[in-house]
Structures are given as C-alpha cells and as structure tokens.
Short mmCIF file of C-alpha atoms in Angstrom, two decimals:
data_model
loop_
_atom_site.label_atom_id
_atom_site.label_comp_id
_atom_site.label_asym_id
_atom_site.label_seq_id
_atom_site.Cartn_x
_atom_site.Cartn_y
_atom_site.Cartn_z
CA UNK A 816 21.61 44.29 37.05
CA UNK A 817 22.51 43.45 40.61
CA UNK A 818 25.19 44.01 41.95
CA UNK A 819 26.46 43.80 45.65
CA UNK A 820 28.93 41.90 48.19
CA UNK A 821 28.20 39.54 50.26
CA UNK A 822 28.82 39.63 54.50
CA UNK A 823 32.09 37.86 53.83
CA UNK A 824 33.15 40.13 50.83
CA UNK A 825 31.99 38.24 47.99
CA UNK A 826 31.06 40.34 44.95
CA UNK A 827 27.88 39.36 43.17
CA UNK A 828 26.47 40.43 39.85
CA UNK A 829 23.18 39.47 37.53
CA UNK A 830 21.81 40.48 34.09
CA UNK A 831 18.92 39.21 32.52
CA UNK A 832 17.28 39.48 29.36
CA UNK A 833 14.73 38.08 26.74
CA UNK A 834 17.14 35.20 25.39
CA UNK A 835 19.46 34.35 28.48
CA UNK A 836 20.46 34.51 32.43
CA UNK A 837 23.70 35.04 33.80
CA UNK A 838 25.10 35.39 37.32
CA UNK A 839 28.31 35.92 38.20
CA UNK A 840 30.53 35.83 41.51
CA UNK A 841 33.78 35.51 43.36
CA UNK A 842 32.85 32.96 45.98
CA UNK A 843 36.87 32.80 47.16
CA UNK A 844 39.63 34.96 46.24
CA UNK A 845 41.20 33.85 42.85
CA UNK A 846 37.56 32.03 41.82
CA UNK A 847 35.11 33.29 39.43
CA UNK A 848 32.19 31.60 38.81
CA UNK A 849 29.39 32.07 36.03
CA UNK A 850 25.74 30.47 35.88
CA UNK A 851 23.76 31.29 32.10
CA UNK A 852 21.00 29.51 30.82
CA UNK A 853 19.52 30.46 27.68
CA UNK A 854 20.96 31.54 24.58
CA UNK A 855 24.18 33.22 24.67
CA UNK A 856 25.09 36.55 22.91
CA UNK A 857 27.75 38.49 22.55
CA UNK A 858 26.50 41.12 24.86
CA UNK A 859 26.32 38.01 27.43
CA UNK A 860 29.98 36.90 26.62
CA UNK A 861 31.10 40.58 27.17
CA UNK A 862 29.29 41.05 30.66
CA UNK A 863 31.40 37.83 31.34
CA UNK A 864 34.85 39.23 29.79
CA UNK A 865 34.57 42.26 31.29
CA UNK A 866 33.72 41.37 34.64
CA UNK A 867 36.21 38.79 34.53
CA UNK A 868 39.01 41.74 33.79
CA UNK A 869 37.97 43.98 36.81
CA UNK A 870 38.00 40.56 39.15
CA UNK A 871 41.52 39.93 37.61
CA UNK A 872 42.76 43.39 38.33
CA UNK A 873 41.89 42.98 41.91
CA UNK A 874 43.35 39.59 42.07
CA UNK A 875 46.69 38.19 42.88
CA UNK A 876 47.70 35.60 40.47
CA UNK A 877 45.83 33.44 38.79
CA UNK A 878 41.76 33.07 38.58
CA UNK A 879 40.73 29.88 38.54
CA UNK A 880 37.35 29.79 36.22
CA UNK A 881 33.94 27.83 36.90
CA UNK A 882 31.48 28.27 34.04
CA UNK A 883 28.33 26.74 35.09
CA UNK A 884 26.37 26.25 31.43
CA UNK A 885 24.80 23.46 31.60
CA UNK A 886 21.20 25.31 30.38
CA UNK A 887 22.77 27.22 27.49
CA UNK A 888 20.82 25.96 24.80
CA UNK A 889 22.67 27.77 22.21
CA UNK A 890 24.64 30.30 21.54
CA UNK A 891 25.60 32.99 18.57
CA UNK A 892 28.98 31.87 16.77
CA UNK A 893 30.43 35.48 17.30
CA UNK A 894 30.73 34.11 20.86
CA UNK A 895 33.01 31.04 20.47
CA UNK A 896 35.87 33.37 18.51
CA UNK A 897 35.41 36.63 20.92
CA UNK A 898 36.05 34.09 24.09
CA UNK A 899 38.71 32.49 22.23
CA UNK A 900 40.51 35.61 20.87
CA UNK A 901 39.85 37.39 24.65
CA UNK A 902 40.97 34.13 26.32
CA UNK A 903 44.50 34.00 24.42
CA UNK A 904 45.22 37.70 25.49
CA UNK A 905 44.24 36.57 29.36
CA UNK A 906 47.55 35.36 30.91
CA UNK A 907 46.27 35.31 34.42
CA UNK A 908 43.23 32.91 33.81
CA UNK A 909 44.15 29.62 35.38
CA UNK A 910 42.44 26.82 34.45
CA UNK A 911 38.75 27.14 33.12
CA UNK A 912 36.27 24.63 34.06
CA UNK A 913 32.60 24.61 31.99
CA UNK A 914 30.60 22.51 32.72
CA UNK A 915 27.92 22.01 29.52
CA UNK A 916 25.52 19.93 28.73
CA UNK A 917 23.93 20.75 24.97
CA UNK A 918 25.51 19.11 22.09
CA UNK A 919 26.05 22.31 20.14
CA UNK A 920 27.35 23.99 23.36
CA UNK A 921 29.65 21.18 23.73
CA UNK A 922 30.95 20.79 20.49
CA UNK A 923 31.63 24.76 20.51
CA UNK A 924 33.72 24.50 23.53
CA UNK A 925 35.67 21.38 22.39
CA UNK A 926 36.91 23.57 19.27
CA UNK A 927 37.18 26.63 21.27
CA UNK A 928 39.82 24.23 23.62
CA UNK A 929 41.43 23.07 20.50
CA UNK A 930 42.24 26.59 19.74
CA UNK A 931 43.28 27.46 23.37
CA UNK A 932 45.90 24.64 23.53
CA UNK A 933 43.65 22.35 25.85
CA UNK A 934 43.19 24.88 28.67
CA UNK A 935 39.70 24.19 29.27
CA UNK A 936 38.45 21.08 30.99
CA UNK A 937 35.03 20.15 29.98
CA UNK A 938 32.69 18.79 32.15
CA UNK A 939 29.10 16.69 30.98
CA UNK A 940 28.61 15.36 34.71
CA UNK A 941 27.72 17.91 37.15
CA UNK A 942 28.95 16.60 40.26
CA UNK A 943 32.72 16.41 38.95
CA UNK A 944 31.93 19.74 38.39
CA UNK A 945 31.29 20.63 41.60
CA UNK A 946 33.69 18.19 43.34
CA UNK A 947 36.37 20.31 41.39
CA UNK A 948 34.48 23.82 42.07
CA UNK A 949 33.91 22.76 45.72
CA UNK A 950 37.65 21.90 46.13
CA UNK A 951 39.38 24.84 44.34
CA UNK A 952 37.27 27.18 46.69
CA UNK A 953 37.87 25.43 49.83
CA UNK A 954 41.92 25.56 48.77
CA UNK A 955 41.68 28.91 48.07
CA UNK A 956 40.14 29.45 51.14
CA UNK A 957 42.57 27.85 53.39
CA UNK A 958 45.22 29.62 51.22
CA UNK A 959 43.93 32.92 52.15
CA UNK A 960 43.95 32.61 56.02
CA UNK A 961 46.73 34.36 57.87
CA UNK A 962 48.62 31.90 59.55
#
C-alpha cells in the first residue's frame, strides 16, 4: 500500500496483489477516482468502499465517482451485490461513472444499474470518459476557489 498526498493536497492510495491493481485518488474536492485491472475481489471492492467512506466523511456534499475499469477482466459475483447493497446505503455518492470494457464486466454493471435505479452511467469509449472526468474536476475546481 501507498499512501500519500500530493503538493496540492490530493490523497493517493495503491494495493496490489496476485489477481488485480487498484489505485485510488481525490484529484479535486468532491471526486474520487479508481483505476483496477485484473480480477476483482471482494477484498478489492472493500479497499474501494472503504476508502470511498473516509473521502465522504471529509467531503462536503456529494462525491462525484470515476471508476476507471476498463482492464478488469473479471470479477467474483460477491462483488456486484456488496457494491450494490453498499451503494444503496451511500446517499452522498453523486453520480458514478465506470468506464468498462469486458463483456462480463459490462453486463455486471448494467444489472448492478438496474438495481441502483439507473445511477450509474456506463461508459465503453474512453474518451467520453475522460471528457466527463476531465470536466467534473475542472468544475469542481473552479467551484472550490475563494472568490
């Protein structure tokens, strides 16, 4: 694990193992932002929950969410219904953005948004993704400067 802020405050975090990769940050206020590749566990998806709950308890309103997983290959089915159940107790998420591009990944997130009322939006073409992750940070930005 790695953990450490940046020069402009920005709290950074890695884990690694055998079967997956995952990075996490805050690159604005109210943004959090994951990277895995591999396949996903539930000890991943909990790194992710929790991490997300000590960012939200820090945060003033909403998180907006950027899931980059576009090299999950897979991921245990445990996973889908602890994000889901965690996700409907999360009030303060915003909108979630995950960006995917495996079949099975997709197809796990599609009925994981059918469950969450449509909150996620789904990306297959990375740069909508990052029009839309480039965008909400730069708002977020401006939204923070005294002025």
């Amino acid at each position: 694990m790695a953990e450490a802020l940046s020069d402009r405050g920005q709290w950074k975090e890695s884990w690694k193992t055998d079967a997956w990769e995952l990075l996490m940050t805050n690159p604005a206020h109210g943004v959090f932002f994951t990277r895995v590749s591999g396949h996903a566990d539930l000890d991943c998806a909990l790194h992710v929950m929790r991490a997300f709950d000590r960012l939200a308890s820090l945060t003033l309103g909403d998180l907006e969410v950027f899931h980059d997983w576009e090299h999950v290959t897979g991921y245990d089915s445990i996973v889908r219904q602890e994000f889901v159940r965690w996700a409907q107790e999360h009030p303060k998420q915003g909108d979630a953005h995950i960006l995917v591009k495996s079949r099975l990944v997709a197809m796990g997130v599609s009925v994981a948004n059918v469950a969450l009322g449509g909150r996620l939006k789904v990306y297959a073409d990375r740069p909508k993704f990052e029009r839309a992750r480039t965008e909400t940070i730069a708002g977020k930005r401006r939204a923070s400067i005294p002025g």
